[in-house]
Short mmCIF file of C-alpha atoms in Angstrom, two decimals:
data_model
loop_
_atom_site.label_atom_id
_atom_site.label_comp_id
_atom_site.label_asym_id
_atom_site.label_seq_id
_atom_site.Cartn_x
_atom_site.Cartn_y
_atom_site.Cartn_z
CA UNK O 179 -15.67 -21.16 10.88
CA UNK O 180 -13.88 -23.79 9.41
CA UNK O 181 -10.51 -25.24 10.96
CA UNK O 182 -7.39 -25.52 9.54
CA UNK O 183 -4.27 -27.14 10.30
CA UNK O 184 -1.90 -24.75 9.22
CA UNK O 185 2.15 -25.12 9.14
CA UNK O 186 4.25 -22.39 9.65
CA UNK O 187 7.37 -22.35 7.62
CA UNK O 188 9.93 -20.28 9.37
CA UNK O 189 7.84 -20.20 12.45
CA UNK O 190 10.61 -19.14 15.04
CA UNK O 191 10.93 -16.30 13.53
CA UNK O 192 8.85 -12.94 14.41
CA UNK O 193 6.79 -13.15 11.84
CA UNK O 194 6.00 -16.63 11.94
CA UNK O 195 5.63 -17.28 15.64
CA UNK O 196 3.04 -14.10 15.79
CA UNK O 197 0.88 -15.63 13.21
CA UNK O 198 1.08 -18.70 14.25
CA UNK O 199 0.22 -17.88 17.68
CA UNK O 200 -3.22 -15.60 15.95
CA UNK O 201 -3.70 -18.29 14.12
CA UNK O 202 -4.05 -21.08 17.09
CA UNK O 203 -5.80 -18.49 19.25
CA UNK O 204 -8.46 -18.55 16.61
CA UNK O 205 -8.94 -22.04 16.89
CA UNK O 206 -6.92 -23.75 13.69
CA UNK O 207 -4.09 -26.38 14.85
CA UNK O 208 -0.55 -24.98 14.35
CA UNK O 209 2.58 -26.97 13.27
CA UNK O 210 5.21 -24.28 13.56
CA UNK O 211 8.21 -25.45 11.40
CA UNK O 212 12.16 -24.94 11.44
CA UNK O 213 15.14 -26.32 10.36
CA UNK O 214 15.32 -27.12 13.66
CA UNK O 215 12.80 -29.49 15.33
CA UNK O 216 14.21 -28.36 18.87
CA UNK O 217 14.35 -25.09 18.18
CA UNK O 218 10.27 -25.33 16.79
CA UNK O 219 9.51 -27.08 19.63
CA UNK O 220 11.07 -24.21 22.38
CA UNK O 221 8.79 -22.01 20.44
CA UNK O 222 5.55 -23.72 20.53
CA UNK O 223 5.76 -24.16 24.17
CA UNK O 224 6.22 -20.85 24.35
CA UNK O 225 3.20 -19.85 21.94
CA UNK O 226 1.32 -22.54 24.05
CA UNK O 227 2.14 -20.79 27.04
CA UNK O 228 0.72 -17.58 25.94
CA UNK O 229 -2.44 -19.57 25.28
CA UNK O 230 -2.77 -20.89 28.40
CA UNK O 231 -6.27 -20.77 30.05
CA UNK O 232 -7.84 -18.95 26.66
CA UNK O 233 -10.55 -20.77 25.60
CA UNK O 234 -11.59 -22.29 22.10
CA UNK O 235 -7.73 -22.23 21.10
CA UNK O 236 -6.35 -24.56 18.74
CA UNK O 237 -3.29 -27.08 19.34
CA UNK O 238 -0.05 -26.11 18.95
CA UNK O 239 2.81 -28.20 17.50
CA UNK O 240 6.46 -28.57 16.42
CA UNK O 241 7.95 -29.82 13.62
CA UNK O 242 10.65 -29.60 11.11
CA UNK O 243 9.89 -27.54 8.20
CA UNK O 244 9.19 -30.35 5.81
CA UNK O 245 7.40 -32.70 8.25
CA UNK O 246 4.91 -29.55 9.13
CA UNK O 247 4.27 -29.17 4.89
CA UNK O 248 3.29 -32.86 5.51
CA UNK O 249 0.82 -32.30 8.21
CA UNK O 250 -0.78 -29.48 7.05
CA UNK O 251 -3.47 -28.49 4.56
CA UNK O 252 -2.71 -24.58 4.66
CA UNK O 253 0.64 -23.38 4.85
CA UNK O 254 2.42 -19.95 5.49
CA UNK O 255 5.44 -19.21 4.09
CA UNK O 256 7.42 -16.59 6.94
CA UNK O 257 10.75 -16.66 6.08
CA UNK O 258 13.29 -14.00 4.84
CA UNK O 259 13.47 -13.67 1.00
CA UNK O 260 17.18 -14.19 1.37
CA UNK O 261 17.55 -18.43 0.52
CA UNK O 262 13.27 -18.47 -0.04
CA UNK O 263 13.33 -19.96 -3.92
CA UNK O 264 15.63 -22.89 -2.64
CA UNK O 265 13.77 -23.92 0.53
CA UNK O 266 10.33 -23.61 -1.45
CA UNK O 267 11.61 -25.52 -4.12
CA UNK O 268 12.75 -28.40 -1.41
CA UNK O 269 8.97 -28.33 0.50
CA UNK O 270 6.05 -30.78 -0.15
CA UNK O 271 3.71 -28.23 -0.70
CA UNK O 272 1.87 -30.04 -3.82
CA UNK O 273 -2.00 -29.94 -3.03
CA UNK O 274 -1.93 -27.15 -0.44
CA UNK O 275 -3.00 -23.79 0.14
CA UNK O 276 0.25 -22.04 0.24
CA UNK O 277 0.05 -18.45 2.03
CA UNK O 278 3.11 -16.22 1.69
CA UNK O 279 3.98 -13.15 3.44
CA UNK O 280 7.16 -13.04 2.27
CA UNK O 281 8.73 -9.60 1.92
CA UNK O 282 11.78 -9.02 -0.45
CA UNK O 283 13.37 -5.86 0.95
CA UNK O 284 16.25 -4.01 0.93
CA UNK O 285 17.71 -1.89 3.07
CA UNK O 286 20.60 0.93 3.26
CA UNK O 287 21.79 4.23 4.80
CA UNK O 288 17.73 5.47 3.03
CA UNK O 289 16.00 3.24 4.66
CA UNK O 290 14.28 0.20 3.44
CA UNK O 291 12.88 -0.54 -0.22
CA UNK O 292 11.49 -3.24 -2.90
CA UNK O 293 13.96 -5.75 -3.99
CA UNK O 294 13.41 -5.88 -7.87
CA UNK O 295 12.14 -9.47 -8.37
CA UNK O 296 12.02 -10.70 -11.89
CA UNK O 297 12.75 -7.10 -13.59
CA UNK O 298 10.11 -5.46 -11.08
CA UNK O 299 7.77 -8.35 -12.86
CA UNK O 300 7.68 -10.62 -9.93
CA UNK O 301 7.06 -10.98 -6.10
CA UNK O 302 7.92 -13.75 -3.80
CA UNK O 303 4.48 -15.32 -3.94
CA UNK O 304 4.96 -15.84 -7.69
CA UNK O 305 8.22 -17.03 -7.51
CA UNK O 306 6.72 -19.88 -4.96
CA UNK O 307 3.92 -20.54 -7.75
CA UNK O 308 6.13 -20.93 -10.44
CA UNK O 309 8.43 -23.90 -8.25
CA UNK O 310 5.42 -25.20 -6.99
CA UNK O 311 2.85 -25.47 -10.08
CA UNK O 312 0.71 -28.27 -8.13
CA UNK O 313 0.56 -25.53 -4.38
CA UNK O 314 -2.20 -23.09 -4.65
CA UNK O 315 -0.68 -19.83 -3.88
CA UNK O 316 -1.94 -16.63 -1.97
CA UNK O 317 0.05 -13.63 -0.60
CA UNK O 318 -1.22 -12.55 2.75
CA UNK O 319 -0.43 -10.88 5.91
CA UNK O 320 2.61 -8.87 4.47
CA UNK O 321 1.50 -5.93 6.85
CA UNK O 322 0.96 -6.93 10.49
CA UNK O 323 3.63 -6.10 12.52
CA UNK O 324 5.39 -8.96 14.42
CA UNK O 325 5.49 -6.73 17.48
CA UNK O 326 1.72 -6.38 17.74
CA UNK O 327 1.06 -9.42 16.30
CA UNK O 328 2.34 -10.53 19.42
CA UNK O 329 0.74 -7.77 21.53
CA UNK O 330 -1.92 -8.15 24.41
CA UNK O 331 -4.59 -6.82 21.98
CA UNK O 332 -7.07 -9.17 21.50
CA UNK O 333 -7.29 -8.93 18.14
CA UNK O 334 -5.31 -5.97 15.30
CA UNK O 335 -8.98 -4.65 14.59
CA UNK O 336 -7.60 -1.36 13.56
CA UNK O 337 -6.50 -3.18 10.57
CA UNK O 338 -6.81 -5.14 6.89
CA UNK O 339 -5.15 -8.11 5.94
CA UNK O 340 -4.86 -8.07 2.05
CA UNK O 341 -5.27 -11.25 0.16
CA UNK O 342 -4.29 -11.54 -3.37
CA UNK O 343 -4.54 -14.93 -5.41
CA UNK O 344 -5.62 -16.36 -8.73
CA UNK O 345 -8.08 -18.95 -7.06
CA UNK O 346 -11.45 -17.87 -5.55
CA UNK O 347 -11.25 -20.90 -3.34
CA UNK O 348 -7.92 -20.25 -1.72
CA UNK O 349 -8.49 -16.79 -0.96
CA UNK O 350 -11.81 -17.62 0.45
CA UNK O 351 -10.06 -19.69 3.02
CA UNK O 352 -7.37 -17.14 4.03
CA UNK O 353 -10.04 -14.73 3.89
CA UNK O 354 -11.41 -16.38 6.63
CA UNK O 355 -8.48 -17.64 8.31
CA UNK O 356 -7.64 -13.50 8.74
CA UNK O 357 -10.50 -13.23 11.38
CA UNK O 358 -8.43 -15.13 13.65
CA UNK O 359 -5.75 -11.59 13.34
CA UNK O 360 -8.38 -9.04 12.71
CA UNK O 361 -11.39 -10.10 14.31
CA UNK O 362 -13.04 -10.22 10.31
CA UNK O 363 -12.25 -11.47 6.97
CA UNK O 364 -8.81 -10.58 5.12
CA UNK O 365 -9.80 -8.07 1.70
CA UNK O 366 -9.55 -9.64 -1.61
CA UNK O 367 -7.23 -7.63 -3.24
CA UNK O 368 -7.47 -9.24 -6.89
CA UNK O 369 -5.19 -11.60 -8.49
CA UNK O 370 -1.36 -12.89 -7.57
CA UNK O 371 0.82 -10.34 -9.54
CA UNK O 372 -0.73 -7.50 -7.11
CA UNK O 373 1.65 -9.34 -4.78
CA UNK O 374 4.66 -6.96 -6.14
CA UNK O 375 2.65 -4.50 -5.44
CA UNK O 376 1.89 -5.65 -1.40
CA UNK O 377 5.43 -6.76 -1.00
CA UNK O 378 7.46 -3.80 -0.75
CA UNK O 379 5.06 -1.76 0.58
CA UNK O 380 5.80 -2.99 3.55
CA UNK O 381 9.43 -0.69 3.13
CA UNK O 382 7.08 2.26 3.44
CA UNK O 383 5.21 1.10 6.77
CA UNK O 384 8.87 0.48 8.08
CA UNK O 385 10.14 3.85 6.98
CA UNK O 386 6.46 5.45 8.57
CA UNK O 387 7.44 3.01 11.81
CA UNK O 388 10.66 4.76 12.23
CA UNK O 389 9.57 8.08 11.49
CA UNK O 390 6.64 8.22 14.24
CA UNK O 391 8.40 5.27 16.79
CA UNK O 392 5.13 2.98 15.79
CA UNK O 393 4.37 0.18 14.55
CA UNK O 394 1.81 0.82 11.73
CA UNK O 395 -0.13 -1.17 9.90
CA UNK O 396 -2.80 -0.82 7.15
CA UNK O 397 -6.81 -0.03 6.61
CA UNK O 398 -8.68 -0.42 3.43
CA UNK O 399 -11.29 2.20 3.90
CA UNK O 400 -15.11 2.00 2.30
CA UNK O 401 -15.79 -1.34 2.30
CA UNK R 26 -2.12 27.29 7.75
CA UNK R 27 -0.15 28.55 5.43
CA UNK R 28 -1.89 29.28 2.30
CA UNK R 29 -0.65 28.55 -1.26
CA UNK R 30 -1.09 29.36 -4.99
CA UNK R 31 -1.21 25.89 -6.06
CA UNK R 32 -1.14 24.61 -10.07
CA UNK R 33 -3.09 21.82 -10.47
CA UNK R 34 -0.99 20.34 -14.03
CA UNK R 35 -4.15 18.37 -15.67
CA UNK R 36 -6.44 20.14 -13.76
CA UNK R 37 -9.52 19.17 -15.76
CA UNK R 38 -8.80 15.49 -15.82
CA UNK R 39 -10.93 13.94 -12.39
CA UNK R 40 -8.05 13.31 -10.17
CA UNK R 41 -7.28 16.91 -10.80
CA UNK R 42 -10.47 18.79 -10.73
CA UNK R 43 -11.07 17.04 -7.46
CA UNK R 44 -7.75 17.77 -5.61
CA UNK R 45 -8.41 21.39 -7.12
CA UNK R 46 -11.67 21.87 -5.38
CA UNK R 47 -10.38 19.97 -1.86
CA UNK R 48 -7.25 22.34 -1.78
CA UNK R 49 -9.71 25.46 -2.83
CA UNK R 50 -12.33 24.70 -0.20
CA UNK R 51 -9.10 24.27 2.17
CA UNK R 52 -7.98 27.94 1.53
CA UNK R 53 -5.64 28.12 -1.04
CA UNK R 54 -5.79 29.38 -4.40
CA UNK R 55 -5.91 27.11 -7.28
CA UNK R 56 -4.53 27.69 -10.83
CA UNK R 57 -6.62 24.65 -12.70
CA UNK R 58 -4.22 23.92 -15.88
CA UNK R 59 -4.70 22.30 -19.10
CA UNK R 60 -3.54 22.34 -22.57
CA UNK R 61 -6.59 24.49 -23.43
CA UNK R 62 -7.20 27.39 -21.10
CA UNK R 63 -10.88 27.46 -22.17
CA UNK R 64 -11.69 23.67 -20.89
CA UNK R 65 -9.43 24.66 -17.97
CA UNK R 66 -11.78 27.82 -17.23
CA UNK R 67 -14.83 25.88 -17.56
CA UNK R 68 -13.81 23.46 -15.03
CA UNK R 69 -12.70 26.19 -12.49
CA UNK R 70 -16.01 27.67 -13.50
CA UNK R 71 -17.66 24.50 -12.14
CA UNK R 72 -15.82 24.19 -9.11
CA UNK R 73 -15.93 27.75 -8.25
CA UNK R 74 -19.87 27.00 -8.45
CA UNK R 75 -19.50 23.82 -5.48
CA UNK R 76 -17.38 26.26 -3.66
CA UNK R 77 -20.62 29.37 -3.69
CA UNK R 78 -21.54 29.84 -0.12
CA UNK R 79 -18.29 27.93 1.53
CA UNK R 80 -16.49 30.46 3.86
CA UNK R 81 -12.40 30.50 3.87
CA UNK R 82 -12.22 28.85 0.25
CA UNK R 83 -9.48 29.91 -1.82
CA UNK R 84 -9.60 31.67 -5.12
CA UNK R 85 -9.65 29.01 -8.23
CA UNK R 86 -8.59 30.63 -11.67
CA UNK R 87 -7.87 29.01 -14.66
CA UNK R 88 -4.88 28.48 -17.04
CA UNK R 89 -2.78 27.16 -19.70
CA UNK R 90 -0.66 23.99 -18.01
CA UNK R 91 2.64 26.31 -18.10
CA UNK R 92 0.69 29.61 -17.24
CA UNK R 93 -0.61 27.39 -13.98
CA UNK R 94 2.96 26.66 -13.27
CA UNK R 95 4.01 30.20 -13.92
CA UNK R 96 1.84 31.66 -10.85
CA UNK R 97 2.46 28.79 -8.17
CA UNK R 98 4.82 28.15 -5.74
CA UNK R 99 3.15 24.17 -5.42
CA UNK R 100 2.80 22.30 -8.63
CA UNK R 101 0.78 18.89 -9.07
CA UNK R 102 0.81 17.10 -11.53
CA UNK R 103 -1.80 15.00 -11.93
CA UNK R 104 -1.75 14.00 -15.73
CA UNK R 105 -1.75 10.39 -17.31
CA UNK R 106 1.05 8.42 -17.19
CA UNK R 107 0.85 8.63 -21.08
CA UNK R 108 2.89 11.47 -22.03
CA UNK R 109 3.80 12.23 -18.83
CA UNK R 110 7.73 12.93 -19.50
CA UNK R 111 7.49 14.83 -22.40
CA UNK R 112 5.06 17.06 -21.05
CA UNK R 113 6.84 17.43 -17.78
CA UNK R 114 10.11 18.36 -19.33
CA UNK R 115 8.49 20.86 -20.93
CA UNK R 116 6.95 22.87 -17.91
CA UNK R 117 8.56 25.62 -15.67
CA UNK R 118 9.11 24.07 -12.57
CA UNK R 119 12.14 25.39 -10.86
CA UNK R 120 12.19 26.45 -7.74
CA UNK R 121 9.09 24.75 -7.04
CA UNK R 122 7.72 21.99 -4.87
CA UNK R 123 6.31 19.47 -7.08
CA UNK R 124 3.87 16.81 -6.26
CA UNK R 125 3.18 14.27 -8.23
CA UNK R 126 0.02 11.58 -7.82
CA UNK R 127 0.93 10.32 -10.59
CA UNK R 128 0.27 6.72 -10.60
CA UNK R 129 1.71 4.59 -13.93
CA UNK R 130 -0.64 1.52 -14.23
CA UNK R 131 -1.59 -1.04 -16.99
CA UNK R 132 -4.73 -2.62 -17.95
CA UNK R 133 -5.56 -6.14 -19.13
CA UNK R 134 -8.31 -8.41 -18.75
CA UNK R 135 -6.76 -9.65 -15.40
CA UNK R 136 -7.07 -6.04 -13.81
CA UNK R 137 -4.67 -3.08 -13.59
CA UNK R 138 -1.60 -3.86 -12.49
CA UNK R 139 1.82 -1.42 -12.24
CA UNK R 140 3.69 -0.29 -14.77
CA UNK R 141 7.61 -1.23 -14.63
CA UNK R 142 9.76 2.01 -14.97
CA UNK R 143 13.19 1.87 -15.43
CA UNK R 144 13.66 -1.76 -15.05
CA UNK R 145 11.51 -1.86 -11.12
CA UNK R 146 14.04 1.26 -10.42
CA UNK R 147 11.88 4.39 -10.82
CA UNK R 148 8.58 5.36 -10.84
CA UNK R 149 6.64 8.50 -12.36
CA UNK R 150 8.49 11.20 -9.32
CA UNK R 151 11.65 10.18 -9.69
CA UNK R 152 11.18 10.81 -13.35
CA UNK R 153 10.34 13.99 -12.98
CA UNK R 154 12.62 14.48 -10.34
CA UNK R 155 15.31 13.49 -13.02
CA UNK R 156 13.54 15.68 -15.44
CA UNK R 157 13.29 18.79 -13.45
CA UNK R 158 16.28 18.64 -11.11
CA UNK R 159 15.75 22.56 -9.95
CA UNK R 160 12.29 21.57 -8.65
CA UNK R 161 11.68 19.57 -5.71
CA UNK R 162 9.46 16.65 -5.80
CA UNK R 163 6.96 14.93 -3.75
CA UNK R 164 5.09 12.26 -4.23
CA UNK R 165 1.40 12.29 -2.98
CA UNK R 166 -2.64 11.87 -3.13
CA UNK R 167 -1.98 8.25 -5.21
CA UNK R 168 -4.79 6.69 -3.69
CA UNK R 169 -7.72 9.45 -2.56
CA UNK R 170 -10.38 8.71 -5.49
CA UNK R 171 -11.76 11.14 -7.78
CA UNK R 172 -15.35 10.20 -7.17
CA UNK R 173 -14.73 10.60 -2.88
CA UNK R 174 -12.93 13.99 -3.93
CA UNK R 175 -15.61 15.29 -5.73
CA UNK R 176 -18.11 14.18 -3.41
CA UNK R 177 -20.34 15.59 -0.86
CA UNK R 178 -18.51 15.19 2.55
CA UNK R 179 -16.94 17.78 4.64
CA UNK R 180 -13.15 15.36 4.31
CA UNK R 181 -12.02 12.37 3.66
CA UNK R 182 -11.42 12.09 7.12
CA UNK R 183 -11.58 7.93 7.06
CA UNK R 184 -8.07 8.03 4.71
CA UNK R 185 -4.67 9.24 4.72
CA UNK R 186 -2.34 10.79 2.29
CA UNK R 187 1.10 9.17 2.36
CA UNK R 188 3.79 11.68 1.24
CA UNK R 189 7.06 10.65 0.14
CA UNK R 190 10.20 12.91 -1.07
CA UNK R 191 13.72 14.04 0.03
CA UNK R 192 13.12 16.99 0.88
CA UNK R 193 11.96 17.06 4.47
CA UNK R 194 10.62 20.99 3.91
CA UNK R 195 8.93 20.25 1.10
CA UNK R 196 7.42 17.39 2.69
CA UNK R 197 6.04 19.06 5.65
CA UNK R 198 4.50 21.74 3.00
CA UNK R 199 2.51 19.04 1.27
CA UNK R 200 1.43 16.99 4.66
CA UNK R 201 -0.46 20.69 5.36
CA UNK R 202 -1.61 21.00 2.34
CA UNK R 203 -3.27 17.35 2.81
CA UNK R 204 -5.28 18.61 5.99
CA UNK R 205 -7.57 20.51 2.80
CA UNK R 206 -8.11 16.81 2.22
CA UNK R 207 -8.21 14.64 4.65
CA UNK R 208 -8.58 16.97 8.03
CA UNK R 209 -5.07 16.29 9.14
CA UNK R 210 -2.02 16.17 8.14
CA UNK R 211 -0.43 13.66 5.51
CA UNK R 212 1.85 10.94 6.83
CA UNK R 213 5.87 11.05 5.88
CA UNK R 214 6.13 7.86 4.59
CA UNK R 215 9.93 8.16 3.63
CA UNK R 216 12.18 8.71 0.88
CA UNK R 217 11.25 9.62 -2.80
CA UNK R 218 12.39 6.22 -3.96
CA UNK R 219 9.52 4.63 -1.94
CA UNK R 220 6.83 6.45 -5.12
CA UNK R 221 7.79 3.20 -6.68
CA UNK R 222 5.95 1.40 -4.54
CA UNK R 223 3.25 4.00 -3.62
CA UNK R 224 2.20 4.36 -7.19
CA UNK R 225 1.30 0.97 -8.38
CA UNK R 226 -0.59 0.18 -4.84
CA UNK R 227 -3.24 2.11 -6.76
CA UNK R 228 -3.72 -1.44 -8.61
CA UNK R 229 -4.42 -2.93 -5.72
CA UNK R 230 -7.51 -0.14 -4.96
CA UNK R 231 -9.16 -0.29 -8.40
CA UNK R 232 -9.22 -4.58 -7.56
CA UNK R 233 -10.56 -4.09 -4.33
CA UNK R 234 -13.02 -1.36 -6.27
CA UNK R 235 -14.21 -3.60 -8.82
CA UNK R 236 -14.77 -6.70 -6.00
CA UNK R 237 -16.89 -4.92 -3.62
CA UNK R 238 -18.61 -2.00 -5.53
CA UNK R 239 -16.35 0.94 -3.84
CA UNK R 240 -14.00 3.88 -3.50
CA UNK R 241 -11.56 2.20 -1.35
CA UNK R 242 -8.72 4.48 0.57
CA UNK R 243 -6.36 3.61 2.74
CA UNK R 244 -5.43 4.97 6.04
CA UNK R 245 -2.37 3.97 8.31
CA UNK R 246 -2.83 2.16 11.52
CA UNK R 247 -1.15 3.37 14.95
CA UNK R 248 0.01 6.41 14.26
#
């Protein structure tokens, strides 16, 4: 398997801190960004705490959001959609693998659903192509929950981590960066614009989470 | 179980002819509908031969589309997205639980990818919930493929059936009637509104179909 150094763009947040934390347990070198340095830095030491005494783990870092961009040749984009086109637009993500598992939801007295991005012909991931034409984009990961993502489970093998891009290359890594959360390689789930369709289905695991007190996640079956 | 007389609307296309014969061999009688009732009766002719020697299978008859309707107290629809208003308008649906599987998709040479109703607003239920406001729809069975439904084992007992609607009744009718599927029951995945994102995941199957030679499903994770 090949190493990465991966930053983690809103990575003291749920999302962010869980993956980065699968991520470095797997073995790649984490930079877990913030606005906040200090506030990075409380969370890698505790993500490095939680790694304590496993073996083959990668390091763990903090950073600022921008210095972590710098440092990294894969990045993952974990923040809330809410602000995302400005703070992508302000990253040095030229020449990277950019991974987003950004999720543009809404949410009211129904429950959650799909923010309309573009006239329903966008997603977040394309959005983050489209201010950053020299990045390499992918959509990933839009499915594990933070909660078990963070769990005792060695790894989520119950389930898939979908992987939609328009280069081969880039989804091959992430592909393969996905062991480190499932235990195997991430599904290729065909080319960037699927990424409005992986988005907001993430409104229907919530609304399945809070009908049956779970927290769900998805299988591709017959592969 | 409670049995049913369900209409299968485009009952001779393969989404339909398959869902026919799964709720038949479940137990419940099947109206197969079409715009001709002689290609409708030689499809129920053919699936009344795979059902020959199954105990407990219901009885499958044939129909014109609004004939089907006529006789059933559950309705799918499970016609192209082509069309789909005008002939849904058209049918006598009141009073009955609708389900549609609907699933509006494009085609280019990147792949399918969703359709956009109404602006990233609707989908293909919530049109036919506008359509039809004395019925009550469902949505349902997007992502089971013809060629698994038609096939040889007992369920598709690797997948789930995600149901979606308002209605929690007519819901819990159509998560039964998913057990003739699947061997359990379908999981309420929330509000109608949420189609919109269940029908254009189908996308995302037919890419992960054409990458690794399948007849991908999906099934949820930790319920």
């Amino acid at each position: 398997m090949s190493q990465h150094r991966i930053a983690v763009v809103g990575g003291t947040g749920p999302q962010g801190r869980g993956l980065g934390y699968r991520f470095a347990r797997g073995g790649h070198d984490v930079v877990l960004g913030s606005r906040s340095a200090e506030r990075a830095e409380e969370v890698a030491a505790e993500v490095r705490g939680r790694l304590d005494g496993l073996g083959g783990a990668g390091e763990v870092s903090a950073a600022t959001n921008d210095e972590a961009c710098r440092e990294a040749d894969v990045v993952l984009l974990a923040v809330p959609y809410d602000g995302h086109d400005e703070l992508v637009a302000s990253l040095p993500l030229a020449g990277r693998i950019v991974v987003s598992c950004v999720n543009p939801l809404a949410f009211d007295k129904r429950g959650a659903h799909g923010l309309v991005i573009d006239h329903g012909l966008g997603s977040a991931a394309e959005s983050a192509q489209r201010l950053q034409p020299d990045a390499t984009l992918v959509g990933a990961f839009h499915h594990v929950s933070a909660v078990t993502l963070w769990g005792e489970e060695d790894f989520l093998d119950g389930e898939d981590v979908l992987v939609v891009g328009d280069s081969r290359e880039a989804k091959e890594v992430v592909m393969e960066i996905a062991r480190s959360v499932t235990s195997r390689p991430g599904v290729d789930a065909g080319k960037l614009r699927l990424a409005r369709q992986l988005e907001p289905l993430t409104a229907v695991l919530i609304s399945v989470n809070r009908r049956y007190k779970t927290h769900s996640g998805l299988r591709v079956h017959g592969l």
